[in-house]
Amino acid sequence: MSGRPGPTADQPPRADTTKKTGTAGTGSASTTAPTPIASRAARVGSLARGALLRWLVLALAVGAWQLAARAHGSVYFPPPGRIARHAYDLWFSGPVSQLFLTDAAVDNILPSLGRMAVGFALAAVAGVALGIAVGRSHQAYALCNPVLQFARAVPPPALVPVFVVVLDFGTQMQIASIVFSAVWPVLINTADGARNVDPLRLEVATVLRLTAFERLWLLLLPSALPRIFAGLRLSLSLSLILMVFSELLPGTANGIGFTLTDAQSRSDLLTVWAALVLLGALGYLLNTGLLAVEKRLIGSRRPT
């Protein structure tokens, strides 16, 4: 018979694997997960693009300010270049032994930052401790919530005269006003975070017979951490505001707020603008540092 001979017993039929191999290879390539290096590179690229866009917006804003100030030519609205040079000469042209800080910076900026740091730290510790204590008990939260909401609603600067009467002018009054104003956001957010712990986790803690300290350290604090940092960010802004406001009052001998009022009394507008820019830069840097700590501790989670 004519035609191709069939396979013999000693020679089994050969399978056509060309198409299958190609199909398998194509499917494998299409479903391959990105490697950790590729994922890290993509993440770094995204962060770099975001940072570049932010700096570009800042540069455009400064450029627009520079052009508008030069076009207007008013002494009340100096260009940012003059403000930056004046701030450098006033505060950051000191000797190396003082980390390039001038005497004016040592006498005014450092005391302000010290008072703010002490006030913010005390407010953070007190707010977290009281917030955990209130949030763990539904009855305590129900009883304290009206008082907390009332205290939070009082404008912080309105309380400064009260502290002046009680403590007189000085560092104690300034720190007390910062603490009292900055403690409420931390306290309320911490209490909310402690109240919203997953009930399943509480049941697991009961089954495992965790002690009170273990519940606090392993369960309550990690669960409330996003809320705690949300309160800390608000408290940080309030601390900066109250630091300046308390230094604007008569009887203050140093500080950034004192520099503002002193420059205003002398009609030194460049120093006024330099102090305002310095406060904005300090607020941005402090908030960025706190966000970095938050990201390090809890990653990308945010309070819901």
Short mmCIF file of C-alpha atoms in Angstrom, two decimals:
data_model
loop_
_atom_site.label_atom_id
_atom_site.label_comp_id
_atom_site.label_asym_id
_atom_site.label_seq_id
_atom_site.Cartn_x
_atom_site.Cartn_y
_atom_site.Cartn_z
CA MET A 1 0.00 0.00 0.00
CA SER A 2 1.13 3.50 -0.69
CA GLY A 3 1.47 6.28 1.94
CA ARG A 4 3.62 6.87 4.98
CA PRO A 5 4.32 3.78 7.04
CA GLY A 6 2.86 3.70 10.53
CA PRO A 7 4.97 3.45 13.64
CA THR A 8 6.47 0.13 14.44
CA ALA A 9 6.42 -1.57 17.82
CA ASP A 10 10.04 -0.59 18.47
CA GLN A 11 9.43 3.01 17.47
CA PRO A 12 6.53 4.66 19.39
CA PRO A 13 4.82 7.63 17.82
CA ARG A 14 6.53 10.95 18.41
CA ALA A 15 4.46 13.61 20.07
CA ASP A 16 4.38 17.03 18.49
CA THR A 17 5.53 19.17 21.42
CA THR A 18 6.43 22.27 19.46
CA LYS A 19 3.06 23.92 19.78
CA LYS A 20 2.59 22.87 23.38
CA THR A 21 6.00 24.12 24.37
CA GLY A 22 5.38 27.46 22.74
CA THR A 23 1.98 27.76 24.38
CA ALA A 24 3.33 26.81 27.77
CA GLY A 25 6.19 29.24 27.40
CA THR A 26 3.83 32.04 26.46
CA GLY A 27 1.52 31.31 29.39
CA SER A 28 4.43 31.14 31.80
CA ALA A 29 5.76 34.47 30.62
CA SER A 30 2.37 36.14 30.92
CA THR A 31 1.72 34.91 34.48
CA THR A 32 5.20 35.34 35.93
CA ALA A 33 5.06 37.45 39.08
CA PRO A 34 7.40 40.45 39.29
CA THR A 35 10.60 39.80 41.18
CA PRO A 36 11.28 41.61 44.48
CA ILE A 37 13.95 43.67 42.76
CA ALA A 38 11.51 44.76 40.05
CA SER A 39 8.85 45.61 42.61
CA ARG A 40 11.34 47.60 44.65
CA ALA A 41 12.55 49.42 41.56
CA ALA A 42 8.98 50.29 40.57
CA ARG A 43 8.25 51.56 44.07
CA VAL A 44 11.42 53.66 44.13
CA GLY A 45 10.56 55.05 40.71
CA SER A 46 7.07 56.00 41.84
CA LEU A 47 8.43 57.72 44.96
CA ALA A 48 11.03 59.56 42.90
CA ARG A 49 8.38 60.81 40.47
CA GLY A 50 6.19 61.97 43.35
CA ALA A 51 9.09 63.80 45.00
CA LEU A 52 10.06 65.39 41.68
CA LEU A 53 6.51 66.65 41.14
CA ARG A 54 6.35 68.09 44.65
CA TRP A 55 9.63 69.92 44.21
CA LEU A 56 8.49 71.14 40.81
CA VAL A 57 5.31 72.61 42.30
CA LEU A 58 7.37 74.26 45.05
CA ALA A 59 9.79 75.71 42.50
CA LEU A 60 6.90 77.07 40.43
CA ALA A 61 5.33 78.67 43.52
CA VAL A 62 8.63 80.28 44.57
CA GLY A 63 9.24 81.45 41.01
CA ALA A 64 5.78 83.01 40.80
CA TRP A 65 6.38 84.72 44.15
CA GLN A 66 9.74 86.04 42.94
CA LEU A 67 8.27 87.44 39.72
CA ALA A 68 5.25 88.98 41.45
CA ALA A 69 7.40 90.61 44.14
CA ARG A 70 9.82 92.09 41.60
CA ALA A 71 6.99 93.32 39.41
CA HIS A 72 5.19 94.94 42.32
CA GLY A 73 8.31 96.38 43.93
CA SER A 74 6.73 96.82 47.37
CA VAL A 75 8.79 96.81 50.55
CA TYR A 76 5.92 94.98 52.26
CA PHE A 77 6.19 92.04 49.84
CA PRO A 78 9.89 91.22 49.35
CA PRO A 79 11.02 88.52 46.92
CA PRO A 80 11.95 85.12 48.38
CA GLY A 81 15.56 85.52 47.30
CA ARG A 82 16.04 88.52 49.60
CA ILE A 83 14.21 86.74 52.42
CA ALA A 84 16.45 83.66 52.07
CA ARG A 85 19.64 85.76 52.10
CA HIS A 86 18.45 87.69 55.14
CA ALA A 87 17.51 84.49 56.98
CA TYR A 88 20.93 83.02 56.20
CA ASP A 89 22.77 86.10 57.45
CA LEU A 90 20.57 86.34 60.53
CA TRP A 91 20.50 82.71 61.70
CA PHE A 92 22.67 80.33 59.67
CA SER A 93 25.99 82.09 59.04
CA GLY A 94 27.56 81.28 62.39
CA PRO A 95 30.82 79.46 63.17
CA VAL A 96 31.35 75.74 62.73
CA SER A 97 31.58 75.30 66.51
CA GLN A 98 27.90 76.33 66.72
CA LEU A 99 26.88 74.18 63.73
CA PHE A 100 26.71 77.36 61.60
CA LEU A 101 24.06 78.85 63.89
CA THR A 102 24.45 82.51 64.79
CA ASP A 103 23.97 83.89 68.27
CA ALA A 104 20.50 85.07 67.23
CA ALA A 105 19.56 81.50 66.29
CA VAL A 106 20.96 80.06 69.52
CA ASP A 107 19.16 82.69 71.60
CA ASN A 108 15.79 82.46 69.84
CA ILE A 109 15.28 79.38 67.66
CA LEU A 110 16.71 76.78 70.03
CA PRO A 111 14.71 77.92 73.09
CA SER A 112 11.51 77.86 71.04
CA LEU A 113 12.20 74.35 69.78
CA GLY A 114 13.07 73.23 73.29
CA ARG A 115 9.81 74.50 74.75
CA MET A 116 7.85 72.98 71.90
CA ALA A 117 9.60 69.62 72.25
CA VAL A 118 8.95 69.42 75.99
CA GLY A 119 5.31 70.44 75.61
CA PHE A 120 4.68 68.05 72.74
CA ALA A 121 6.38 65.15 74.53
CA LEU A 122 4.37 65.68 77.71
CA ALA A 123 1.14 65.98 75.72
CA ALA A 124 1.92 62.81 73.77
CA VAL A 125 2.70 60.72 76.87
CA ALA A 126 -0.30 62.01 78.82
CA GLY A 127 -2.63 61.70 75.83
CA VAL A 128 -1.67 58.10 75.06
CA ALA A 129 -1.83 57.00 78.71
CA LEU A 130 -5.19 58.66 79.41
CA GLY A 131 -6.58 57.63 76.04
CA ILE A 132 -5.81 53.95 76.64
CA ALA A 133 -7.31 54.16 80.13
CA VAL A 134 -10.50 55.81 78.86
CA GLY A 135 -10.81 53.69 75.73
CA ARG A 136 -10.54 50.35 77.49
CA SER A 137 -13.75 50.96 79.45
CA HIS A 138 -17.00 51.71 77.60
CA GLN A 139 -18.45 53.21 80.77
CA ALA A 140 -15.45 55.48 81.33
CA TYR A 141 -15.58 56.60 77.71
CA ALA A 142 -19.31 57.38 77.93
CA LEU A 143 -18.74 59.44 81.08
CA CYS A 144 -15.65 61.30 79.87
CA ASN A 145 -16.61 61.88 76.23
CA PRO A 146 -18.68 65.08 76.83
CA VAL A 147 -15.85 66.61 78.83
CA LEU A 148 -13.30 65.65 76.17
CA GLN A 149 -15.38 67.11 73.37
CA PHE A 150 -15.92 70.33 75.33
CA ALA A 151 -12.22 70.72 76.09
CA ARG A 152 -11.31 70.02 72.48
CA ALA A 153 -13.75 72.67 71.23
CA VAL A 154 -12.16 75.48 73.25
CA PRO A 155 -9.78 77.49 70.99
CA PRO A 156 -6.26 76.89 72.35
CA PRO A 157 -5.09 80.54 72.18
CA ALA A 158 -8.07 81.56 74.32
CA LEU A 159 -6.60 79.63 77.26
CA VAL A 160 -3.22 81.35 77.22
CA PRO A 161 -4.42 84.34 79.34
CA VAL A 162 -5.67 81.85 81.93
CA PHE A 163 -2.22 80.29 82.17
CA VAL A 164 -0.68 83.77 82.39
CA VAL A 165 -2.85 84.52 85.44
CA VAL A 166 -2.13 81.16 87.07
CA LEU A 167 1.57 80.73 86.24
CA ASP A 168 2.67 84.26 85.28
CA PHE A 169 4.90 84.90 82.27
CA GLY A 170 7.75 82.51 81.66
CA THR A 171 8.71 79.10 80.42
CA GLN A 172 6.28 77.24 82.70
CA MET A 173 3.32 79.16 81.29
CA GLN A 174 4.45 78.53 77.71
CA ILE A 175 4.95 74.79 78.23
CA ALA A 176 1.67 74.44 80.13
CA SER A 177 -0.28 76.13 77.35
CA ILE A 178 1.32 73.84 74.78
CA VAL A 179 0.58 70.70 76.81
CA PHE A 180 -3.02 71.59 77.59
CA SER A 181 -3.80 72.45 73.97
CA ALA A 182 -1.95 69.55 72.34
CA VAL A 183 -3.07 66.73 74.63
CA TRP A 184 -6.68 66.50 73.42
CA PRO A 185 -6.13 65.24 69.86
CA VAL A 186 -3.83 62.48 71.13
CA LEU A 187 -6.17 61.54 73.97
CA ILE A 188 -9.34 61.39 71.87
CA ASN A 189 -7.76 59.54 68.94
CA THR A 190 -6.06 57.06 71.26
CA ALA A 191 -9.34 56.38 73.07
CA ASP A 192 -11.09 55.79 69.73
CA GLY A 193 -8.34 53.43 68.65
CA ALA A 194 -8.48 51.48 71.92
CA ARG A 195 -12.27 51.15 71.64
CA ASN A 196 -12.15 49.83 68.07
CA VAL A 197 -9.94 46.80 68.71
CA ASP A 198 -11.07 43.75 66.75
CA PRO A 199 -13.30 41.64 69.07
CA LEU A 200 -11.78 38.47 67.65
CA ARG A 201 -8.37 39.58 68.88
CA LEU A 202 -9.81 40.22 72.32
CA GLU A 203 -11.24 36.70 72.36
CA VAL A 204 -7.87 35.26 71.34
CA ALA A 205 -6.19 37.24 74.13
CA THR A 206 -8.70 35.81 76.59
CA VAL A 207 -8.08 32.27 75.36
CA LEU A 208 -4.32 32.75 75.62
CA ARG A 209 -4.75 34.24 79.11
CA LEU A 210 -2.64 37.28 78.39
CA THR A 211 -1.82 39.51 81.32
CA ALA A 212 -2.95 43.13 81.43
CA PHE A 213 0.50 44.32 80.35
CA GLU A 214 0.62 41.81 77.50
CA ARG A 215 -2.82 42.94 76.32
CA LEU A 216 -1.63 46.53 76.39
CA TRP A 217 1.69 45.93 74.65
CA LEU A 218 0.69 43.22 72.16
CA LEU A 219 -2.92 44.13 71.42
CA LEU A 220 -4.17 47.58 72.41
CA LEU A 221 -1.18 49.70 71.41
CA PRO A 222 -0.62 48.06 67.98
CA SER A 223 -4.33 48.31 67.20
CA ALA A 224 -4.55 51.94 68.29
CA LEU A 225 -1.26 53.02 66.71
CA PRO A 226 -2.75 54.48 63.49
CA ARG A 227 -5.17 56.58 65.53
CA ILE A 228 -2.41 57.60 67.92
CA PHE A 229 -0.29 58.94 65.06
CA ALA A 230 -3.29 60.77 63.62
CA GLY A 231 -3.62 62.54 66.96
CA LEU A 232 0.11 63.17 67.18
CA ARG A 233 0.13 64.94 63.82
CA LEU A 234 -2.63 67.28 64.97
CA SER A 235 -0.89 67.85 68.30
CA LEU A 236 2.38 68.66 66.56
CA SER A 237 0.70 71.44 64.57
CA LEU A 238 -0.99 72.78 67.70
CA SER A 239 2.32 72.70 69.58
CA LEU A 240 3.95 74.85 66.92
CA ILE A 241 1.04 77.30 66.92
CA LEU A 242 0.94 77.60 70.72
CA MET A 243 4.71 77.92 70.89
CA VAL A 244 4.56 81.01 68.68
CA PHE A 245 1.43 82.46 70.29
CA SER A 246 2.80 82.16 73.82
CA GLU A 247 5.96 83.98 72.71
CA LEU A 248 4.00 86.88 71.24
CA LEU A 249 2.82 87.95 74.69
CA PRO A 250 4.49 90.77 76.64
CA GLY A 251 7.14 89.62 79.06
CA THR A 252 8.70 87.10 76.66
CA ALA A 253 12.47 87.51 76.42
CA ASN A 254 13.34 85.20 73.51
CA GLY A 255 11.94 82.84 70.92
CA ILE A 256 10.71 82.94 67.34
CA GLY A 257 7.50 84.67 68.40
CA PHE A 258 9.54 87.27 70.27
CA THR A 259 11.61 87.80 67.11
CA LEU A 260 8.39 88.45 65.18
CA THR A 261 7.05 91.06 67.60
CA ASP A 262 10.45 92.72 68.01
CA ALA A 263 10.95 92.95 64.25
CA GLN A 264 7.43 94.31 63.81
CA SER A 265 8.04 97.01 66.41
CA ARG A 266 11.17 98.05 64.50
CA SER A 267 9.44 97.82 61.08
CA ASP A 268 12.00 95.19 60.07
CA LEU A 269 9.82 93.50 57.47
CA LEU A 270 12.56 91.24 56.13
CA THR A 271 12.98 89.66 59.57
CA VAL A 272 9.20 89.28 59.89
CA TRP A 273 9.03 87.45 56.57
CA ALA A 274 12.11 85.38 57.42
CA ALA A 275 10.51 84.27 60.70
CA LEU A 276 7.28 83.33 58.90
CA VAL A 277 9.17 81.28 56.32
CA LEU A 278 11.20 79.66 59.10
CA LEU A 279 8.01 78.62 60.91
CA GLY A 280 6.58 77.13 57.74
CA ALA A 281 9.79 75.21 57.07
CA LEU A 282 9.91 73.94 60.66
CA GLY A 283 6.31 72.76 60.46
CA TYR A 284 6.97 70.93 57.21
CA LEU A 285 10.15 69.27 58.46
CA LEU A 286 8.62 68.20 61.78
CA ASN A 287 5.55 66.75 60.07
CA THR A 288 7.73 64.93 57.53
CA GLY A 289 9.81 63.43 60.33
CA LEU A 290 6.72 62.27 62.20
CA LEU A 291 5.32 60.71 59.02
CA ALA A 292 8.62 58.86 58.53
CA VAL A 293 8.40 57.46 62.07
CA GLU A 294 4.78 56.46 61.47
CA LYS A 295 5.66 54.71 58.23
CA ARG A 296 8.51 52.90 59.94
CA LEU A 297 6.26 51.63 62.74
CA ILE A 298 2.98 50.86 61.00
CA GLY A 299 3.74 50.98 57.28
CA SER A 300 1.08 52.32 54.97
CA ARG A 301 -1.86 51.67 57.32
CA ARG A 302 -4.01 54.67 58.13
CA PRO A 303 -6.88 55.13 60.56
CA THR A 304 -10.28 54.43 59.08
#
